[in-house]
Amino acid sequence: MSGYEAMHMSTPDSEATAQALSDYCLDRLAMDAPLDRPASPAELAAAAGATVTAEGLGSAEALRLWADVLGPACISVDHPRFLSFIPSAPTKAAVSFDMLLGASSIYGGSWLESSGAVYAENQALRWIADLVGLPEEAGGVFVQGGTVGNLSALVAAREWALSRRSGVRPERWAVCVTAETHSSVKHALRVVMDVDVIEIPGDERGRLVGSTLRRVIAELSPAAADGIFAVVATAGTTNLGVVDDIDGIADVVAEHGWWLHVDGAYGGAALAAPSARSLFAGVERADSFIVDPHKWFFAPFDSCALVYRDPRQGHAAHTQRAGYLDPVTIEGEWNPSDFSIQLSRRARGLPFWFSLAVHGTHAYRDAVEHTLDVARSGAQLIRDAPHLRLLVEPDLSVLIFERIGWDDSQYTQWSARLLEEQVALVTPTKHHGRVCTRFAIVNPRTSVADIEMLIDSMR
Ligand SMILES: *Cc1c(COP(=O)(O)O)cnc(C)c1O
């Protein structure tokens, strides 16, 4: 049998490959996550060489390269002391289902092709809509990440504004954000949508508050204010873990008839925690909302839940009409591709759905609450440590603080040493131009003892 025919057939060889990969996955699921480290291009070239060849390496060699060289050159974001950026900590059930999803060849763009998957995903979206407090008819889609979720929501907002203006475009469209709004939102507006970004000054913790928004808007020229169609409130800023004054913002949005988009990519998960719920007052007034299950809702990469208050607005903006798509645009059946900029789609809400179905929502509430407890204890340890200064009082689970007296190079050496010793991934960052560090805690296996140890390493 020639090579190409064997590729799609079950043979002793393909079964051995599948077995070896399953064994590898089961081992990875059972072990404590290795931290691992980046390698340089030269190191990888020397150790892996050219991997794509005319004749193929064979599965044993390709897997060996992965297991020995390439895999260890990828940091595991679920390591409990991976505390930089926003980590991810998928449940065992979610990861296991991700393997099943990969084996199932499901096209998640249409009801026709994936009704069972879309039904399940929509139940997971319903739980999120309930946490937000959105009405019964709310709905949306799981997309690749917050970047695509935010962009899709803002495109829907602009289409809706255009229809309210009877198709008459302003000179320039504009959206209000703050300095702490995620870079992907500003990029989507400026580069992808060609929309002006009006940056409203935040308060001392960088929060967007309704009164400032109202004042800044009142000072704009009528021409500048004319093109505003939405405000983006951040429910948990990525850098500081702070929640905007959503209710106050919603008041101003309502006065002007704009669209309120709430970006909860990182922090939206804290809606599940009763101790944090009051921070989100007013979120139920959102026209659209996103949260990334791959951040603090324990799903593997990559997954963002996008929910519209009135999904018809998402549908009006995103439904693609083309002859070859006609059979899938059937009224009453939920086509995920109608709600975002993306057509072909992995059913990327399913690992999250499966884990929710297995464990129940109370386990999610308790796991998020636990990470918040650890973050609050960590904040107290930092306040009490004479060598540290907490720079921003956290709302959620991001701790930003400085080591008094350290310069750039001391942070860099500390960070490099902890990675070299495979203890932690903690990187320097900047706040108001000053070098500092920042821990983001979303992993229920990150303990107060871990934070205590890292604080000690800064003495
Ligand atoms: C992470 C993040 C994003 C971007 O999400 P991706 O999933 O990385 O595309 C947007 N907004 C906020 C607040 C975030 O934390």
Coordinates of C-alpha atoms and ligand atoms in Angstrom, one line a residue:
M1 CA 0.0 0.0 0.0
S2 CA 1.4 3.4 -0.9
G3 CA 1.9 6.1 1.7
Y4 CA -1.0 8.2 0.8
E5 CA -3.6 5.4 0.9
A6 CA -2.4 4.3 4.4
M7 CA -2.8 7.9 5.8
H8 CA -6.6 7.6 6.1
M9 CA -6.8 3.9 7.0
S10 CA -6.8 2.1 10.3
T11 CA -3.7 -0.1 10.1
P12 CA -1.5 -1.7 12.8
D13 CA 0.8 1.4 12.4
S14 CA -2.0 4.0 12.8
E15 CA -3.3 2.1 15.8
A16 CA 0.1 2.0 17.4
T17 CA 0.4 5.8 16.8
A18 CA -3.0 6.4 18.3
Q19 CA -2.1 4.2 21.3
A20 CA 1.2 6.0 21.8
L21 CA -0.5 9.4 21.7
S22 CA -3.3 8.4 24.0
D23 CA -0.7 7.1 26.5
Y24 CA 1.2 10.4 26.2
C25 CA -2.0 12.3 26.9
L26 CA -3.0 10.1 29.8
D27 CA 0.4 10.6 31.4
R28 CA 0.2 14.3 31.0
L29 CA -3.2 14.4 32.6
A30 CA -2.0 12.3 35.5
M31 CA 1.3 14.1 36.3
D32 CA 1.9 17.4 38.0
A33 CA 2.3 19.9 35.2
P34 CA 5.9 20.4 34.2
L35 CA 6.8 24.1 34.0
D36 CA 9.3 23.8 31.1
R37 CA 11.0 26.7 29.3
P38 CA 11.5 28.4 26.0
A39 CA 14.4 27.3 23.8
S40 CA 16.2 29.5 21.3
P41 CA 15.7 29.0 17.6
A42 CA 19.3 27.8 17.3
E43 CA 18.8 25.2 20.1
L44 CA 15.6 23.9 18.4
A45 CA 17.3 23.8 15.0
A46 CA 20.1 21.8 16.5
A47 CA 17.9 19.4 18.4
A48 CA 15.0 19.0 16.0
G49 CA 16.4 19.9 12.6
A50 CA 14.2 19.7 9.6
T51 CA 11.0 17.8 10.6
V52 CA 9.0 18.1 7.4
T53 CA 10.5 15.9 4.8
A54 CA 9.5 14.3 1.5
E55 CA 9.4 10.8 2.9
G56 CA 8.1 11.5 6.4
L57 CA 9.8 10.7 9.7
G58 CA 7.3 8.0 10.8
S59 CA 5.2 8.3 13.9
A60 CA 7.7 7.0 16.4
E61 CA 10.3 9.6 15.4
A62 CA 7.8 12.4 15.1
L63 CA 6.4 11.7 18.6
R64 CA 9.9 11.3 20.0
L65 CA 10.8 14.8 18.7
W66 CA 7.7 16.2 20.3
A67 CA 8.1 14.5 23.6
D68 CA 11.9 15.1 24.0
V69 CA 12.5 18.4 22.2
L70 CA 9.4 20.5 21.2
G71 CA 7.0 19.8 24.0
P72 CA 9.5 20.7 26.7
A73 CA 10.1 24.0 24.9
C74 CA 6.5 25.0 25.6
I75 CA 5.6 26.4 29.0
S76 CA 2.7 24.7 30.7
V77 CA 0.2 27.4 31.6
D78 CA -1.5 25.2 34.1
H79 CA 1.6 25.0 36.4
P80 CA 0.4 26.3 39.8
R81 CA 3.2 28.8 39.9
F82 CA 2.7 30.1 36.3
L83 CA 1.5 33.5 37.5
S84 CA 2.3 35.9 34.7
F85 CA 0.0 37.1 31.9
I86 CA -3.3 35.3 32.5
P87 CA -2.7 31.6 33.2
S88 CA -5.1 28.8 32.4
A89 CA -6.1 25.8 34.5
P90 CA -8.4 23.4 32.6
T91 CA -10.1 20.7 34.5
K92 CA -9.2 17.1 33.8
A93 CA -12.7 16.6 32.4
A94 CA -12.4 19.6 30.0
V95 CA -9.0 18.4 28.7
S96 CA -10.2 14.9 28.3
F97 CA -13.2 16.1 26.3
D98 CA -11.0 18.2 24.2
M99 CA -9.3 15.0 23.0
L100 CA -12.7 13.5 22.2
L101 CA -13.6 16.6 20.3
G102 CA -10.4 16.4 18.2
A103 CA -11.3 12.8 17.3
S104 CA -14.8 13.6 16.3
S105 CA -14.5 15.8 13.2
I106 CA -17.4 18.2 14.0
Y107 CA -18.0 21.3 12.0
G108 CA -19.3 23.7 14.6
G109 CA -20.6 26.5 12.3
S110 CA -24.1 25.3 11.6
W111 CA -27.1 23.6 13.3
L112 CA -27.4 21.3 10.3
E113 CA -23.9 19.9 10.8
S114 CA -23.6 20.0 14.6
S115 CA -27.0 20.3 16.3
G116 CA -26.0 18.2 19.3
A117 CA -22.8 20.2 19.9
V118 CA -24.7 23.5 19.5
Y119 CA -27.4 22.4 21.8
A120 CA -24.8 21.6 24.5
E121 CA -22.8 24.8 23.9
N122 CA -26.0 26.8 24.2
Q123 CA -26.7 25.4 27.6
A124 CA -23.3 26.5 28.7
L125 CA -23.9 29.9 27.2
R126 CA -27.3 30.0 29.1
W127 CA -25.4 29.5 32.4
I128 CA -23.2 32.4 31.6
A129 CA -26.2 34.6 30.5
D130 CA -27.8 33.7 33.9
L131 CA -24.7 34.8 35.8
V132 CA -24.8 38.1 34.0
G133 CA -28.5 38.4 34.5
L134 CA -29.4 38.6 30.8
P135 CA -33.0 37.9 29.6
E136 CA -34.3 34.5 28.4
E137 CA -33.8 35.3 24.7
A138 CA -30.1 36.1 25.2
G139 CA -27.7 34.0 23.2
G140 CA -24.5 33.9 21.2
V141 CA -21.6 31.7 20.3
F142 CA -18.3 30.3 21.5
V143 CA -15.5 31.9 19.4
Q144 CA -11.7 31.6 19.4
G145 CA -10.9 34.1 22.1
G146 CA -11.7 37.5 23.6
T147 CA -10.2 39.3 20.6
V148 CA -12.7 37.8 18.2
G149 CA -15.5 38.0 20.8
N150 CA -15.0 41.7 21.4
L151 CA -14.6 42.5 17.7
S152 CA -17.8 40.5 16.8
A153 CA -19.8 42.4 19.5
L154 CA -18.5 45.8 18.4
V155 CA -19.3 45.1 14.8
A156 CA -22.8 44.1 15.8
A157 CA -23.0 47.3 17.8
R158 CA -22.1 49.5 14.8
E159 CA -24.5 47.7 12.5
W160 CA -27.3 48.3 15.0
A161 CA -26.3 52.0 15.3
L162 CA -26.2 52.3 11.5
S163 CA -29.8 50.9 11.3
R164 CA -30.9 53.3 14.0
R165 CA -29.5 56.2 12.0
S166 CA -31.4 54.9 8.9
G167 CA -28.1 54.1 7.2
V168 CA -26.6 57.6 7.6
R169 CA -23.0 57.3 8.6
P170 CA -21.3 59.8 10.9
E171 CA -18.1 61.5 9.7
R172 CA -16.2 59.1 12.0
W173 CA -17.5 56.3 14.2
A174 CA -16.1 56.3 17.8
V175 CA -16.1 54.1 20.9
C176 CA -15.3 55.1 24.5
V177 CA -12.7 53.0 26.4
T178 CA -10.0 53.6 29.0
A179 CA -6.3 53.3 29.2
E180 CA -6.8 49.9 31.0
T181 CA -9.1 48.5 28.2
H182 CA -7.4 45.5 26.7
S183 CA -5.1 46.2 23.8
S184 CA -7.1 43.7 21.6
V185 CA -10.2 46.0 21.9
K186 CA -8.3 49.1 20.8
H187 CA -6.7 47.1 18.0
A188 CA -10.0 45.8 16.8
L189 CA -11.5 49.3 16.8
R190 CA -8.6 51.2 15.2
V191 CA -7.0 48.7 12.8
V192 CA -9.8 46.3 11.9
M193 CA -12.9 48.5 12.1
D194 CA -11.3 51.9 11.4
V195 CA -13.2 53.4 14.4
D196 CA -11.9 56.3 16.6
V197 CA -11.0 55.4 20.1
I198 CA -12.0 57.9 22.8
E199 CA -9.9 57.2 25.9
I200 CA -11.7 58.3 29.0
P201 CA -9.4 58.9 32.0
G202 CA -9.7 56.2 34.7
D203 CA -9.9 56.8 38.5
E204 CA -6.8 56.2 40.7
R205 CA -7.1 52.4 40.1
G206 CA -7.7 52.9 36.4
R207 CA -11.5 52.3 36.6
L208 CA -13.9 53.8 34.1
V209 CA -16.6 55.5 36.2
G210 CA -19.9 56.9 34.9
S211 CA -19.4 60.5 36.2
T212 CA -16.1 60.9 34.4
L213 CA -17.6 59.4 31.2
R214 CA -20.5 61.8 31.4
R215 CA -18.3 64.8 31.9
V216 CA -15.8 64.0 29.1
I217 CA -18.6 63.3 26.7
A218 CA -20.3 66.7 27.5
E219 CA -17.0 68.5 26.6
L220 CA -16.8 66.9 23.2
S221 CA -17.8 68.8 20.1
P222 CA -21.2 67.8 18.6
A223 CA -19.3 66.4 15.6
A224 CA -17.0 64.3 17.7
A225 CA -19.8 63.0 19.9
D226 CA -22.1 62.2 17.0
G227 CA -20.2 59.1 15.9
I228 CA -20.0 57.4 19.3
F229 CA -22.0 54.2 19.2
A230 CA -20.7 52.1 22.1
V231 CA -18.8 52.1 25.4
V232 CA -16.6 49.2 26.4
A233 CA -16.6 48.5 30.2
T234 CA -14.0 46.0 31.4
A235 CA -15.2 43.6 34.1
G236 CA -11.7 42.7 35.4
T237 CA -8.9 44.6 33.8
T238 CA -6.1 42.2 32.6
N239 CA -3.3 44.2 34.2
L240 CA -4.9 45.2 37.5
G241 CA -7.9 42.9 38.0
V242 CA -10.2 45.9 38.6
V243 CA -13.9 46.1 37.6
D244 CA -15.2 49.3 36.0
D245 CA -18.3 51.1 37.4
I246 CA -20.6 49.2 35.1
D247 CA -23.9 50.6 36.5
G248 CA -22.7 54.2 36.3
I249 CA -21.5 53.6 32.7
A250 CA -24.8 51.9 31.8
D251 CA -26.6 55.1 32.9
V252 CA -24.6 57.3 30.5
V253 CA -25.0 54.7 27.7
A254 CA -28.8 54.7 28.3
E255 CA -29.0 58.5 28.2
H256 CA -27.4 58.5 24.7
G257 CA -28.9 55.3 23.3
W258 CA -25.5 53.7 22.8
W259 CA -24.5 50.0 23.1
L260 CA -22.9 48.7 26.3
H261 CA -20.3 46.0 25.7
V262 CA -18.8 44.4 28.8
D263 CA -15.4 42.7 28.3
G264 CA -15.1 40.1 31.0
A265 CA -12.5 38.0 29.2
Y266 CA -10.5 37.4 32.3
G267 CA -12.7 38.7 35.2
G268 CA -16.2 37.7 34.0
A269 CA -15.7 34.3 35.7
A270 CA -15.9 36.0 39.1
L271 CA -19.6 36.5 38.5
A272 CA -19.8 32.9 39.7
A273 CA -18.4 33.9 43.1
P274 CA -21.0 35.3 45.5
S275 CA -18.2 37.3 47.3
A276 CA -17.4 39.2 44.2
R277 CA -20.8 39.6 42.6
S278 CA -21.6 43.1 43.9
L279 CA -18.5 44.5 42.0
F280 CA -20.4 43.7 38.7
A281 CA -23.6 45.7 39.6
G282 CA -25.1 46.8 36.3
V283 CA -23.6 44.1 34.2
E284 CA -27.2 42.8 33.5
R285 CA -27.7 46.0 31.5
A286 CA -25.0 44.9 28.9
D287 CA -26.0 44.6 25.3
S288 CA -23.1 42.2 24.8
F289 CA -20.8 40.4 27.1
I290 CA -17.8 38.1 26.7
V291 CA -15.9 35.8 29.1
D292 CA -13.0 33.5 28.1
P293 CA -13.4 30.0 29.6
H294 CA -9.8 29.4 28.8
K295 CA -8.8 32.0 31.4
W296 CA -10.7 31.6 34.8
F297 CA -13.4 29.1 33.8
F298 CA -11.1 26.1 33.6
A299 CA -11.3 25.2 29.9
P300 CA -8.4 24.5 27.5
F301 CA -7.4 27.0 24.9
D302 CA -9.1 28.5 23.0
S303 CA -12.6 29.5 23.9
C304 CA -14.5 32.7 24.4
A305 CA -18.2 32.9 25.2
L306 CA -19.9 35.8 23.4
V307 CA -23.5 36.5 24.5
Y308 CA -25.9 39.2 23.1
R309 CA -28.8 40.5 25.1
D310 CA -30.8 40.4 21.8
P311 CA -29.1 37.8 19.5
R312 CA -31.1 39.2 16.6
Q313 CA -28.6 42.1 16.6
G314 CA -25.7 39.8 16.3
H315 CA -27.5 37.9 13.6
A316 CA -28.3 41.0 11.6
A317 CA -24.6 41.9 11.6
H318 CA -23.0 38.5 11.0
T319 CA -25.2 36.3 8.9
Q320 CA -23.4 35.6 5.7
R321 CA -25.8 35.2 2.7
A322 CA -24.5 33.2 -0.2
G323 CA -26.0 30.6 -2.5
Y324 CA -23.8 27.8 -1.3
L325 CA -24.8 28.6 2.3
D326 CA -28.6 28.6 1.7
P327 CA -29.3 25.2 3.1
V328 CA -27.9 26.2 6.5
T329 CA -29.8 29.5 7.0
I330 CA -33.0 27.9 8.2
E331 CA -35.1 30.0 10.5
G332 CA -35.4 28.9 14.1
E333 CA -32.3 26.7 14.1
W334 CA -29.2 28.2 15.8
N335 CA -26.3 28.6 13.4
P336 CA -23.2 29.7 15.4
S337 CA -21.7 31.3 12.4
D338 CA -24.5 33.9 12.4
F339 CA -23.2 35.5 15.6
S340 CA -19.5 36.2 15.0
I341 CA -17.1 37.2 12.2
Q342 CA -16.1 33.5 11.9
L343 CA -17.6 30.9 9.7
S344 CA -15.9 27.5 10.1
R345 CA -15.6 26.8 13.7
R346 CA -14.3 24.1 16.1
A347 CA -17.1 23.5 18.6
R348 CA -14.8 25.2 21.1
G349 CA -17.4 25.5 23.9
L350 CA -17.8 21.8 24.3
P351 CA -14.8 21.0 26.7
F352 CA -16.2 23.8 29.0
W353 CA -19.7 22.4 28.6
F354 CA -18.6 18.8 29.4
S355 CA -16.8 19.8 32.5
L356 CA -19.8 21.9 33.7
A357 CA -22.1 19.0 33.0
V358 CA -19.9 16.6 34.9
H359 CA -19.1 18.7 37.9
G360 CA -22.1 21.0 38.2
T361 CA -22.1 24.8 38.6
H362 CA -21.5 24.7 42.3
A363 CA -18.1 23.3 41.8
Y364 CA -17.3 26.2 39.5
R365 CA -18.6 28.7 42.1
D366 CA -16.5 27.1 44.7
A367 CA -13.3 26.9 42.6
V368 CA -13.5 30.6 41.6
E369 CA -14.3 31.5 45.2
H370 CA -11.2 29.5 46.3
T371 CA -8.9 31.3 43.9
L372 CA -10.3 34.7 45.1
D373 CA -9.5 33.6 48.7
V374 CA -5.9 32.7 47.8
A375 CA -5.6 36.1 46.0
R376 CA -6.9 38.0 49.0
S377 CA -4.5 36.1 51.4
G378 CA -1.7 36.8 48.9
A379 CA -2.6 40.5 48.9
Q380 CA -2.4 40.6 52.7
L381 CA 1.0 38.8 52.7
I382 CA 2.2 41.6 50.3
R383 CA 0.8 44.4 52.5
D384 CA 2.5 42.8 55.5
A385 CA 5.9 42.3 53.9
P386 CA 8.3 45.1 54.7
H387 CA 10.2 44.6 51.4
L388 CA 7.1 44.8 49.2
R389 CA 4.5 47.4 48.2
L390 CA 1.1 46.5 46.8
L391 CA 0.6 49.1 44.0
V392 CA -3.2 48.7 43.4
E393 CA -5.9 47.3 45.7
P394 CA -7.2 44.3 43.8
D395 CA -10.9 43.7 43.1
L396 CA -10.3 40.2 41.8
S397 CA -7.2 37.9 41.6
V398 CA -4.5 40.1 40.1
L399 CA -1.8 41.3 42.5
I400 CA 0.5 44.0 41.2
F401 CA 3.4 45.0 43.5
E402 CA 7.0 46.1 43.7
R403 CA 10.1 45.0 45.5
I404 CA 11.2 48.1 47.3
G405 CA 14.7 49.1 46.0
W406 CA 14.9 46.8 43.0
D407 CA 15.7 48.0 39.5
D408 CA 15.0 46.4 36.1
S409 CA 18.0 44.0 36.2
Q410 CA 17.1 42.7 39.7
Y411 CA 13.6 41.8 38.6
T412 CA 15.0 40.2 35.4
Q413 CA 17.5 38.1 37.3
W414 CA 14.9 37.0 39.8
S415 CA 12.5 36.0 37.1
A416 CA 15.2 34.2 35.1
R417 CA 16.4 32.3 38.2
L418 CA 13.0 31.0 39.1
L419 CA 12.4 29.8 35.5
E420 CA 15.8 28.3 35.3
E421 CA 15.2 26.4 38.6
Q422 CA 11.8 25.4 37.3
V423 CA 10.1 27.0 40.3
A424 CA 7.8 29.6 38.7
L425 CA 7.0 31.8 35.8
V426 CA 6.9 35.3 37.2
T427 CA 7.9 38.2 34.9
P428 CA 8.6 41.9 35.4
T429 CA 6.0 44.3 34.2
K430 CA 5.5 48.1 34.3
H431 CA 3.0 50.2 36.2
H432 CA 2.9 54.0 35.6
G433 CA 6.4 53.6 34.0
R434 CA 7.9 51.8 37.1
V435 CA 9.1 48.3 36.9
C436 CA 7.3 45.9 39.2
T437 CA 5.7 42.4 39.1
R438 CA 2.2 41.0 38.9
F439 CA 0.7 37.7 39.9
A440 CA -2.6 36.6 38.2
I441 CA -4.2 33.7 40.1
V442 CA -6.8 31.6 38.3
N443 CA -5.6 28.1 39.1
P444 CA -7.3 26.4 42.1
R445 CA -4.0 24.5 42.7
T446 CA -2.1 27.7 43.3
S447 CA -1.7 27.9 47.1
V448 CA -1.1 30.6 49.7
A449 CA 2.2 28.7 50.4
D450 CA 3.2 29.1 46.8
I451 CA 2.8 32.9 47.1
E452 CA 4.6 33.0 50.4
M453 CA 7.5 31.1 48.9
L454 CA 7.7 33.6 45.9
I455 CA 7.5 36.5 48.2
D456 CA 10.4 35.1 50.2
S457 CA 12.4 34.6 47.0
M458 CA 12.3 38.5 46.7
R459 CA 14.1 39.2 50.0
Ligands
LIG1 C1 -7.3 38.2 27.5 C2 -8.2 39.4 27.3 C3 -8.6 39.7 26.0 C4 -8.2 39.0 24.8 O1 -8.6 37.7 24.8 P1 -7.9 36.5 23.9 O2 -8.7 35.3 24.4 O3 -6.5 36.5 24.4 O4 -8.1 36.9 22.5 C5 -9.5 40.8 25.9 N1 -9.9 41.5 27.0 C6 -9.5 41.2 28.3 C7 -10.0 42.0 29.4 C8 -8.6 40.1 28.5 O5 -8.2 39.8 29.7

